């Protein structure tokens, strides 16, 4: 790694500009986000290399992950060696495992995400999801169970928040994610495409095994604390409950995972 | 609340003894654990009131949750008013929402947990699960999807760790949990009872929809990073994989949730 320029000033303009991506305002302004740790960086380079702008790596991490460094260099992504102090200053997590990349946002326009759902696909809609870990886990479940897209409302957590990116374990790069549309517009856009809207809500009269999952559909997930608002429920075609033994025993990410698994089973 | 003795010395012997329950050594020695926040305390009083030893509550929290305070008092559980400082000193979480209880451990002997599985039930076995959030979420899923018991090996995270207790959202009080048996003994004990052992592992030759879930069975879950060891797989009756689109896209808690939902569906 001695052939790479070594960044050692944790207070340099460049380091501060990368570190700023921990904040939503800077992400929105720059149109970039942080990708932390070898696993996430590997997925970035494998699935969205066009979005990769720079890789920052410590010497020990570069030695442990030579394949990541050569993939980046081979794709024309600038690789910068840096000290542990510089890496710690740039990273949001306490344990970036010696590696942080900067990428341009990878979200797609809403219509492109809806195109991906097409005639047979299914998607997830996050309406007011606030917890980064929940949002990331839902993306991961959507990826695992073959969803065509994830649609994230304007009122939800930023999917390019480093905590969300981390908890997707790379899934944010695997399937189309559309962000920033207000909830009612988002639901109307789905309806206009013939995508059946299924609210996942414990109050639902339809039990999950009885839900109509034959055509294109989207699971509509609400806020962690208050669930789905009446106005949102009204815009949905059905309200579906997962049969459980006790109320409050499923969190949002678990509920989404189970619903998506059911969708996958039907295909 | 002015009729309750108010604890105000954050360095008192009593406060330090409660705070010590954040550490495993103190929990093991005292045979007690911390129950933090109104939701968990409500579940403790509702499902395991015999184990409740004391409730510590700030004045604002007592006003917000009068039903919890009166339930505790009605059940003969001593209630102590305390200052915010005292509560913060006792609690493990940064946001105990004004309330912490101390309870005796609620685990049951292994044979009692196996009795609960009986002829028709199903259980989860955690073999080397280390992350508190994962363990808690698995307990929550087991509760939601009607598992009869959760069996936690000696090599796994302590289920009375405050982080585990929090992430169970009360489920730790809802179903029998047995802890502390080494993995091979635990698996042999299941086999001796005719409980079919199903290893949940991406390498499995049996796909989840084809798994034999007709009789008593237990889902055997491995470590977050390395999964299940060959010796453990050998002791299982079958190795079952959840059909997913991409490897590494399910975490342990999601996998357990999906497997348990499948067990519930068969009943």
Coordinates of C-alpha atoms in Angstrom, one line a residue:
Chain A
X1 CA 0.0 0.0 0.0
X2 CA 3.0 2.3 0.1
X3 CA 2.3 3.3 -3.5
X4 CA -0.9 5.0 -2.5
X5 CA -1.0 8.6 -1.2
X6 CA -1.5 8.4 2.5
X7 CA -4.0 10.7 4.1
X8 CA -2.9 11.6 7.6
X9 CA -4.6 14.9 8.5
X10 CA -7.9 14.1 10.2
X11 CA -8.8 17.8 10.0
X12 CA -8.3 18.3 6.3
X13 CA -11.0 19.6 4.1
X14 CA -11.4 16.3 2.4
X15 CA -11.8 14.3 5.6
X16 CA -14.3 16.8 6.9
X17 CA -16.3 16.6 3.7
X18 CA -16.5 12.8 3.9
X19 CA -17.3 12.9 7.6
X20 CA -20.1 15.4 6.9
X21 CA -22.0 12.6 5.1
X22 CA -22.9 11.3 8.5
X23 CA -25.5 14.1 8.5
X24 CA -28.6 14.2 6.3
X25 CA -28.2 17.8 5.2
X26 CA -24.8 17.1 3.8
X27 CA -25.9 13.9 2.1
X28 CA -28.8 15.8 0.5
X29 CA -26.6 18.6 -0.6
X30 CA -23.7 16.5 -1.9
X31 CA -25.9 13.7 -3.3
X32 CA -23.5 11.2 -1.8
X33 CA -23.4 8.8 1.1
X34 CA -21.0 6.7 3.2
X35 CA -20.4 3.0 2.7
X36 CA -18.6 1.5 5.7
X37 CA -16.8 -1.7 6.2
X38 CA -15.5 -4.4 3.8
X39 CA -18.8 -6.2 3.3
X40 CA -20.8 -3.1 2.3
X41 CA -17.9 -1.9 0.1
X42 CA -17.7 -5.3 -1.7
X43 CA -21.4 -5.0 -2.5
X44 CA -21.1 -1.5 -3.7
X45 CA -18.3 -2.5 -6.1
X46 CA -20.2 -5.6 -7.2
X47 CA -23.6 -4.1 -7.8
X48 CA -23.2 -0.4 -8.1
X49 CA -19.7 0.3 -9.1
X50 CA -20.8 3.2 -11.3
X51 CA -21.8 5.0 -8.1
X52 CA -18.5 4.5 -6.3
X53 CA -16.5 7.7 -6.1
X54 CA -13.6 6.9 -3.7
X55 CA -12.3 4.3 -1.4
X56 CA -10.5 5.1 1.8
X57 CA -8.6 2.3 3.4
X58 CA -6.0 1.7 6.2
X59 CA -2.9 -0.3 5.5
X60 CA -3.9 -3.3 7.5
X61 CA -7.4 -3.4 5.9
X62 CA -5.9 -3.1 2.4
X63 CA -3.7 -6.1 3.2
X64 CA -6.6 -8.1 4.5
X65 CA -8.8 -7.2 1.6
X66 CA -6.6 -7.1 -1.5
X67 CA -9.4 -8.2 -3.7
X68 CA -11.5 -5.2 -2.8
X69 CA -8.7 -2.8 -3.4
X70 CA -7.9 -4.3 -6.8
X71 CA -11.5 -4.4 -7.8
X72 CA -11.8 -0.7 -7.0
X73 CA -8.6 0.2 -8.8
X74 CA -9.6 -2.0 -11.8
X75 CA -12.9 -0.1 -12.0
X76 CA -11.2 3.3 -11.9
X77 CA -12.3 4.1 -8.4
X78 CA -9.6 6.2 -6.7
X79 CA -8.2 4.4 -3.6
X80 CA -6.7 6.5 -0.8
X81 CA -4.6 5.0 1.9
X82 CA -5.3 6.7 5.3
X83 CA -4.3 6.4 8.9
X84 CA -6.6 4.9 11.5
X85 CA -7.2 8.4 12.9
X86 CA -8.4 9.7 9.5
X87 CA -10.6 6.7 8.9
X88 CA -12.2 7.1 12.4
X89 CA -12.8 10.8 11.7
X90 CA -14.6 10.0 8.4
X91 CA -16.6 7.0 9.5
X92 CA -20.0 7.1 11.3
X93 CA -19.6 3.7 12.9
X94 CA -17.1 3.0 15.7
X95 CA -15.9 -0.1 13.8
X96 CA -15.5 0.6 10.1
X97 CA -13.0 -2.2 9.9
X98 CA -10.5 -0.1 8.1
X99 CA -12.5 0.8 5.1
X100 CA -15.0 3.5 4.0
X101 CA -16.2 4.4 0.5
X102 CA -18.0 7.4 -0.8
X103 CA -20.8 6.8 -3.3
X104 CA -23.3 8.8 -5.2
X105 CA -26.9 8.1 -4.2
X106 CA -28.2 4.9 -5.7
X107 CA -31.9 5.6 -5.5
X108 CA -34.0 5.4 -8.7
X109 CA -36.9 7.6 -9.9
X110 CA -40.3 6.3 -8.6
X111 CA -41.5 5.3 -12.1
X112 CA -38.4 3.2 -12.6
X113 CA -39.1 1.3 -9.4
X114 CA -42.7 0.8 -10.4
X115 CA -41.6 -0.5 -13.8
X116 CA -39.5 -3.1 -11.9
X117 CA -42.6 -4.4 -10.2
X118 CA -44.3 -4.8 -13.5
X119 CA -47.0 -7.4 -13.9
X120 CA -45.8 -10.0 -11.5
X121 CA -43.6 -8.4 -8.9
X122 CA -44.1 -7.2 -5.4
X123 CA -42.7 -4.3 -3.4
X124 CA -42.6 -2.8 0.1
X125 CA -43.7 0.7 0.9
X126 CA -42.3 2.3 4.1
X127 CA -44.6 5.1 5.0
X128 CA -43.3 6.6 8.3
X129 CA -40.6 4.3 9.3
X130 CA -38.1 6.1 11.6
X131 CA -35.7 3.6 13.0
X132 CA -32.6 3.0 10.8
X133 CA -32.2 -0.6 11.9
X134 CA -35.8 -1.4 11.0
X135 CA -35.6 0.3 7.6
X136 CA -32.3 -1.5 6.8
X137 CA -33.7 -4.9 7.9
X138 CA -36.8 -4.4 5.7
X139 CA -34.5 -3.7 2.7
X140 CA -32.6 -6.8 3.6
X141 CA -35.7 -8.9 3.8
X142 CA -37.0 -7.4 0.5
X143 CA -33.8 -8.5 -1.1
X144 CA -33.8 -12.0 0.4
X145 CA -37.4 -12.7 -0.6
X146 CA -37.3 -11.4 -4.1
X147 CA -39.1 -8.1 -3.9
X148 CA -38.8 -6.0 -7.1
X149 CA -38.5 -2.6 -5.3
X150 CA -38.6 -0.7 -2.1
X151 CA -40.5 2.6 -2.0
X152 CA -39.6 4.9 0.9
X153 CA -41.9 7.8 1.6
X154 CA -40.6 11.3 2.2
X155 CA -41.6 11.0 5.9
X156 CA -39.4 8.0 6.6
X157 CA -35.8 7.7 7.7
X158 CA -33.2 8.5 5.1
X159 CA -32.1 5.2 3.5
X160 CA -28.6 6.7 3.0
X161 CA -28.2 7.2 6.7
X162 CA -25.0 5.2 7.6
X163 CA -27.0 3.1 10.1
X164 CA -29.5 2.1 7.5
X165 CA -26.8 1.3 4.9
X166 CA -25.0 -0.8 7.5
X167 CA -28.1 -2.8 8.5
X168 CA -29.0 -3.5 4.9
X169 CA -25.8 -5.6 4.7
X170 CA -25.4 -4.5 1.0
X171 CA -29.1 -5.0 0.0
X172 CA -29.4 -1.3 -0.7
X173 CA -27.3 -2.0 -3.8
X174 CA -29.3 -5.1 -4.9
X175 CA -32.7 -3.8 -5.8
X176 CA -34.3 -0.5 -6.9
X177 CA -35.1 1.8 -4.1
X178 CA -37.1 5.0 -4.7
X179 CA -37.2 7.7 -2.0
X180 CA -38.7 11.1 -1.2
X181 CA -42.3 10.8 -2.5
X182 CA -45.0 11.9 0.0
X183 CA -47.2 9.0 1.2
X184 CA -50.5 9.8 -0.6
X185 CA -48.7 10.4 -3.9
X186 CA -46.7 7.2 -3.5
X187 CA -49.8 5.1 -2.9
X188 CA -51.7 6.7 -5.8
X189 CA -48.8 6.0 -8.1
X190 CA -48.9 2.3 -7.1
X191 CA -52.7 2.2 -7.6
X192 CA -52.3 3.8 -11.1
X193 CA -50.0 1.0 -12.0
X194 CA -52.5 -1.7 -10.8
X195 CA -50.3 -2.6 -7.8
X196 CA -52.5 -3.9 -5.1
X197 CA -51.8 -2.2 -1.8
X198 CA -51.8 -4.4 1.2
X199 CA -51.5 -2.6 4.6
X200 CA -49.7 -4.8 7.1
X201 CA -51.6 -4.1 10.3
X202 CA -52.6 -6.1 13.3
X203 CA -56.1 -4.7 13.0
X204 CA -56.6 -6.3 9.6
X205 CA -59.6 -8.5 8.9
X206 CA -57.7 -10.6 6.3
X207 CA -55.3 -13.1 7.8
X208 CA -52.0 -13.4 6.0
X209 CA -52.5 -16.9 4.5
X210 CA -55.8 -15.6 3.0
X211 CA -54.3 -12.5 1.4
X212 CA -54.6 -12.2 -2.4
X213 CA -50.9 -12.2 -3.5
X214 CA -51.5 -13.4 -7.1
X215 CA -50.9 -10.1 -8.9
X216 CA -48.5 -7.2 -8.5
X217 CA -48.8 -6.0 -4.9
X218 CA -47.0 -3.9 -2.3
X219 CA -46.8 -4.3 1.4
X220 CA -47.5 -1.0 3.1
X221 CA -45.7 -0.7 6.5
X222 CA -46.4 2.0 9.0
X223 CA -44.5 3.7 11.8
X224 CA -42.9 1.6 14.6
X225 CA -45.0 3.2 17.4
X226 CA -48.3 4.2 15.9
X227 CA -48.6 1.9 12.8
X228 CA -50.6 3.1 9.8
X229 CA -52.9 6.2 9.9
X230 CA -56.6 5.9 9.0
X231 CA -56.0 8.0 5.8
X232 CA -53.3 5.5 4.7
X233 CA -55.4 2.5 5.5
X234 CA -58.2 4.0 3.4
X235 CA -56.0 4.2 0.3
X236 CA -55.1 0.5 0.6
X237 CA -57.0 -2.4 -1.1
X238 CA -56.8 -4.7 1.9
X239 CA -55.6 -4.7 5.5
X240 CA -53.7 -7.9 6.4
X241 CA -52.9 -9.2 9.8
X242 CA -50.2 -11.8 10.6
X243 CA -51.8 -14.4 12.9
X244 CA -49.9 -14.3 16.1
X245 CA -50.4 -15.6 19.6
X246 CA -49.9 -12.2 21.3
X247 CA -50.4 -8.6 20.3
X248 CA -47.2 -6.5 20.1
X249 CA -45.0 -9.5 19.7
X250 CA -43.8 -8.7 16.2
X251 CA -41.7 -5.6 15.4
X252 CA -41.9 -3.9 12.0
X253 CA -38.9 -5.6 10.5
X254 CA -40.2 -9.1 11.5
X255 CA -43.7 -8.4 10.2
X256 CA -42.3 -7.2 6.8
X257 CA -40.0 -10.2 6.6
X258 CA -42.9 -12.6 7.2
X259 CA -45.2 -10.8 4.6
X260 CA -42.4 -10.8 2.0
X261 CA -41.7 -14.5 2.6
X262 CA -45.4 -15.2 2.0
X263 CA -45.2 -13.2 -1.3
X264 CA -42.1 -15.2 -2.4
X265 CA -43.9 -18.5 -1.5
X266 CA -46.7 -17.6 -4.0
X267 CA -44.3 -17.1 -6.9
Chain B
X1 CA -46.2 9.6 45.2
X2 CA -45.3 11.7 48.2
X3 CA -46.3 8.8 50.5
X4 CA -43.5 6.6 49.1
X5 CA -40.0 6.8 50.4
X6 CA -37.9 8.7 47.9
X7 CA -34.5 7.4 47.0
X8 CA -32.2 10.3 46.2
X9 CA -28.6 9.1 46.8
X10 CA -27.3 7.7 43.5
X11 CA -24.3 6.2 45.4
X12 CA -26.2 4.3 48.0
X13 CA -25.5 0.6 48.6
X14 CA -29.0 -0.2 47.3
X15 CA -28.6 1.8 44.1
X16 CA -25.2 0.2 43.4
X17 CA -26.5 -3.2 44.0
X18 CA -29.3 -2.7 41.4
X19 CA -26.9 -1.1 38.9
X20 CA -24.6 -4.0 39.2
X21 CA -27.3 -6.2 37.5
X22 CA -26.1 -4.6 34.3
X23 CA -23.1 -7.1 34.6
X24 CA -23.4 -10.8 34.1
X25 CA -21.3 -11.7 37.1
X26 CA -23.7 -9.8 39.4
X27 CA -26.8 -11.3 37.8
X28 CA -25.4 -14.8 38.2
X29 CA -24.4 -14.2 41.8
X30 CA -27.7 -12.4 42.8
X31 CA -30.0 -14.6 40.7
X32 CA -31.7 -11.4 39.7
X33 CA -32.0 -9.1 36.6
X34 CA -33.2 -5.7 35.5
X35 CA -36.5 -5.0 33.9
X36 CA -36.5 -1.5 32.3
X37 CA -39.3 0.7 31.1
X38 CA -43.0 0.6 31.5
X39 CA -43.7 -1.9 28.8
X40 CA -41.4 -4.6 30.2
X41 CA -42.4 -3.9 33.8
X42 CA -46.1 -4.3 32.8
X43 CA -45.3 -7.7 31.2
X44 CA -43.3 -8.7 34.3
X45 CA -46.2 -7.9 36.6
X46 CA -48.7 -9.5 34.2
X47 CA -46.9 -12.8 33.5
X48 CA -44.3 -13.3 36.2
X49 CA -45.4 -11.2 39.2
X50 CA -44.0 -13.9 41.6
X51 CA -40.5 -13.0 40.3
X52 CA -40.9 -9.2 40.9
X53 CA -38.9 -8.1 43.9
X54 CA -39.0 -4.3 43.7
X55 CA -40.1 -1.4 41.5
X56 CA -38.2 1.9 41.2
X57 CA -40.1 4.8 39.7
X58 CA -39.7 8.5 39.3
X59 CA -42.6 10.8 40.3
X60 CA -43.5 11.7 36.7
X61 CA -43.5 8.1 35.5
X62 CA -45.6 7.1 38.5
X63 CA -48.2 9.7 37.5
X64 CA -48.1 8.6 33.8
X65 CA -48.4 4.9 34.8
X66 CA -50.6 4.7 37.9
X67 CA -52.0 1.3 36.8
X68 CA -48.5 -0.2 36.9
X69 CA -47.8 1.2 40.4
X70 CA -51.1 0.0 41.7
X71 CA -50.7 -3.4 40.2
X72 CA -47.3 -3.7 41.9
X73 CA -48.6 -2.5 45.2
X74 CA -51.6 -4.7 45.0
X75 CA -49.3 -7.7 44.4
X76 CA -47.1 -6.9 47.4
X77 CA -44.2 -5.7 45.3
X78 CA -42.4 -2.9 47.1
X79 CA -42.5 0.4 45.1
X80 CA -39.7 2.9 45.7
X81 CA -40.0 6.5 44.5
X82 CA -36.6 7.8 43.2
X83 CA -35.0 10.8 41.6
X84 CA -34.1 10.8 37.9
X85 CA -30.5 10.6 39.0
X86 CA -31.0 7.5 41.0
X87 CA -33.0 5.9 38.2
X88 CA -30.3 6.8 35.6
X89 CA -27.7 5.3 37.9
X90 CA -29.6 2.0 38.2
X91 CA -30.6 1.6 34.6
X92 CA -28.6 0.0 31.8
X93 CA -30.5 1.8 29.1
X94 CA -30.2 5.6 28.5
X95 CA -34.0 5.9 28.3
X96 CA -35.6 3.7 31.1
X97 CA -38.7 6.0 30.8
X98 CA -38.7 6.6 34.6
X99 CA -39.1 3.0 35.7
X100 CA -36.9 0.0 36.5
X101 CA -37.8 -3.3 38.3
X102 CA -35.7 -5.9 39.8
X103 CA -36.8 -9.5 39.3
X104 CA -35.6 -12.9 40.2
X105 CA -34.5 -15.0 37.2
X106 CA -37.5 -16.5 35.3
X107 CA -35.7 -19.3 33.5
X108 CA -37.0 -22.8 34.1
X109 CA -35.2 -26.2 34.3
X110 CA -34.5 -27.8 30.9
X111 CA -36.8 -30.7 31.6
X112 CA -39.7 -28.3 32.4
X113 CA -39.1 -26.5 29.0
X114 CA -39.1 -29.9 27.2
X115 CA -42.3 -30.9 29.0
X116 CA -43.9 -27.7 27.5
X117 CA -43.0 -28.9 24.0
X118 CA -44.7 -32.2 24.6
X119 CA -46.2 -34.1 21.7
X120 CA -47.2 -31.3 19.4
X121 CA -45.1 -28.2 20.2
X122 CA -42.0 -26.7 18.8
X123 CA -39.1 -24.8 20.2
X124 CA -36.0 -22.8 19.3
X125 CA -32.5 -23.7 20.3
X126 CA -29.9 -20.9 20.4
X127 CA -26.5 -22.6 20.2
X128 CA -23.9 -19.8 20.1
X129 CA -25.9 -16.7 19.6
X130 CA -24.0 -13.7 20.9
X131 CA -25.8 -10.6 19.9
X132 CA -28.3 -9.4 22.5
X133 CA -30.7 -7.9 19.9
X134 CA -30.7 -11.1 17.9
X135 CA -31.4 -13.2 21.0
X136 CA -34.2 -10.9 22.1
X137 CA -35.8 -10.8 18.7
X138 CA -35.8 -14.6 18.4
X139 CA -37.6 -14.8 21.8
X140 CA -40.1 -12.3 20.5
X141 CA -40.7 -14.3 17.3
X142 CA -41.0 -17.5 19.3
X143 CA -43.6 -15.9 21.5
X144 CA -45.5 -14.4 18.5
X145 CA -45.5 -17.7 16.6
X146 CA -46.6 -20.0 19.4
X147 CA -43.3 -21.8 20.2
X148 CA -43.6 -23.8 23.4
X149 CA -40.1 -23.0 24.7
X150 CA -36.8 -21.4 24.0
X151 CA -33.6 -23.3 24.9
X152 CA -30.5 -21.2 25.2
X153 CA -27.1 -22.9 25.3
X154 CA -24.4 -22.2 27.9
X155 CA -22.3 -20.6 25.0
X156 CA -24.9 -18.0 24.1
X157 CA -25.5 -14.5 25.3
X158 CA -27.2 -14.2 28.8
X159 CA -30.9 -13.8 28.2
X160 CA -31.1 -11.7 31.4
X161 CA -28.7 -9.2 29.9
X162 CA -30.7 -5.9 29.9
X163 CA -30.3 -5.5 26.2
X164 CA -31.8 -8.9 25.6
X165 CA -34.7 -8.3 28.0
X166 CA -35.4 -5.0 26.3
X167 CA -35.5 -6.5 22.8
X168 CA -37.8 -9.3 23.8
X169 CA -40.4 -6.6 24.5
X170 CA -41.8 -8.7 27.4
X171 CA -41.7 -12.0 25.6
X172 CA -39.1 -13.3 28.1
X173 CA -42.0 -13.5 30.5
X174 CA -44.4 -15.2 28.2
X175 CA -42.9 -18.6 27.5
X176 CA -40.6 -21.1 29.2
X177 CA -36.9 -20.3 28.7
X178 CA -34.2 -22.7 29.7
X179 CA -30.6 -21.6 29.9
X180 CA -27.1 -22.8 30.7
X181 CA -26.9 -26.3 29.2
X182 CA -24.0 -27.0 26.9
X183 CA -24.9 -27.5 23.3
X184 CA -24.4 -31.3 22.9
X185 CA -26.3 -32.1 26.1
X186 CA -29.1 -29.7 25.0
X187 CA -29.4 -31.5 21.7
X188 CA -29.3 -34.9 23.2
X189 CA -32.0 -34.0 25.7
X190 CA -34.2 -32.9 22.8
X191 CA -33.6 -36.1 20.9
X192 CA -34.3 -38.2 24.1
X193 CA -37.8 -36.6 24.1
X194 CA -38.4 -37.3 20.4
X195 CA -38.1 -33.7 19.5
X196 CA -37.0 -33.5 15.8
X197 CA -33.9 -31.2 15.5
X198 CA -34.0 -29.0 12.5
X199 CA -30.8 -27.0 11.9
X200 CA -31.6 -23.7 10.2
X201 CA -28.7 -23.3 7.8
X202 CA -28.3 -21.9 4.3
X203 CA -26.4 -25.1 3.3
X204 CA -29.4 -27.3 4.0
X205 CA -30.6 -29.7 1.3
X206 CA -34.2 -29.5 2.5
X207 CA -36.0 -26.3 1.5
X208 CA -38.2 -24.8 4.3
X209 CA -41.6 -25.6 2.6
X210 CA -40.5 -29.3 2.4
X211 CA -39.4 -29.6 6.0
X212 CA -41.2 -32.1 8.2
X213 CA -42.9 -30.0 10.8
X214 CA -45.6 -32.5 11.7
X215 CA -44.4 -33.6 15.1
X216 CA -42.6 -32.0 18.0
X217 CA -39.5 -30.2 16.7
X218 CA -36.9 -27.6 17.5
X219 CA -35.2 -25.0 15.2
X220 CA -31.5 -25.0 15.9
X221 CA -29.9 -21.6 15.3
X222 CA -26.2 -21.0 15.1
X223 CA -23.8 -18.1 15.7
X224 CA -24.4 -14.9 13.7
X225 CA -21.0 -15.0 12.0
X226 CA -20.1 -18.7 11.5
X227 CA -23.5 -20.4 11.7
X228 CA -23.6 -24.0 13.0
X229 CA -20.6 -26.2 13.6
X230 CA -20.3 -29.5 11.8
X231 CA -20.6 -31.4 15.2
X232 CA -23.9 -29.6 15.8
X233 CA -25.2 -30.3 12.3
X234 CA -24.4 -34.0 12.8
X235 CA -26.6 -34.1 15.8
X236 CA -29.6 -32.7 13.9
X237 CA -32.2 -34.7 12.1
X238 CA -32.3 -32.4 9.1
X239 CA -30.7 -29.3 7.8
X240 CA -33.2 -26.8 6.4
X241 CA -32.5 -23.8 4.2
X242 CA -34.9 -20.9 3.7
X243 CA -35.2 -20.3 -0.1
X244 CA -33.8 -16.8 -0.7
X245 CA -32.7 -14.9 -3.7
X246 CA -29.3 -14.0 -2.4
X247 CA -26.9 -15.5 0.2
X248 CA -26.2 -13.5 3.3
X249 CA -29.4 -11.6 3.0
X250 CA -31.1 -12.9 6.1
X251 CA -29.9 -12.3 9.6
X252 CA -30.3 -14.8 12.4
X253 CA -33.4 -13.2 13.9
X254 CA -35.1 -13.0 10.5
X255 CA -34.3 -16.6 9.7
X256 CA -35.7 -17.8 13.1
X257 CA -38.8 -15.7 12.6
X258 CA -39.5 -17.2 9.2
X259 CA -38.9 -20.7 10.4
X260 CA -41.2 -20.3 13.4
X261 CA -43.9 -18.7 11.2
X262 CA -43.7 -21.9 9.1
X263 CA -44.1 -24.0 12.2
X264 CA -47.1 -22.0 13.3
X265 CA -48.7 -22.4 9.9
X266 CA -48.6 -26.1 10.2
X267 CA -50.5 -26.1 13.4

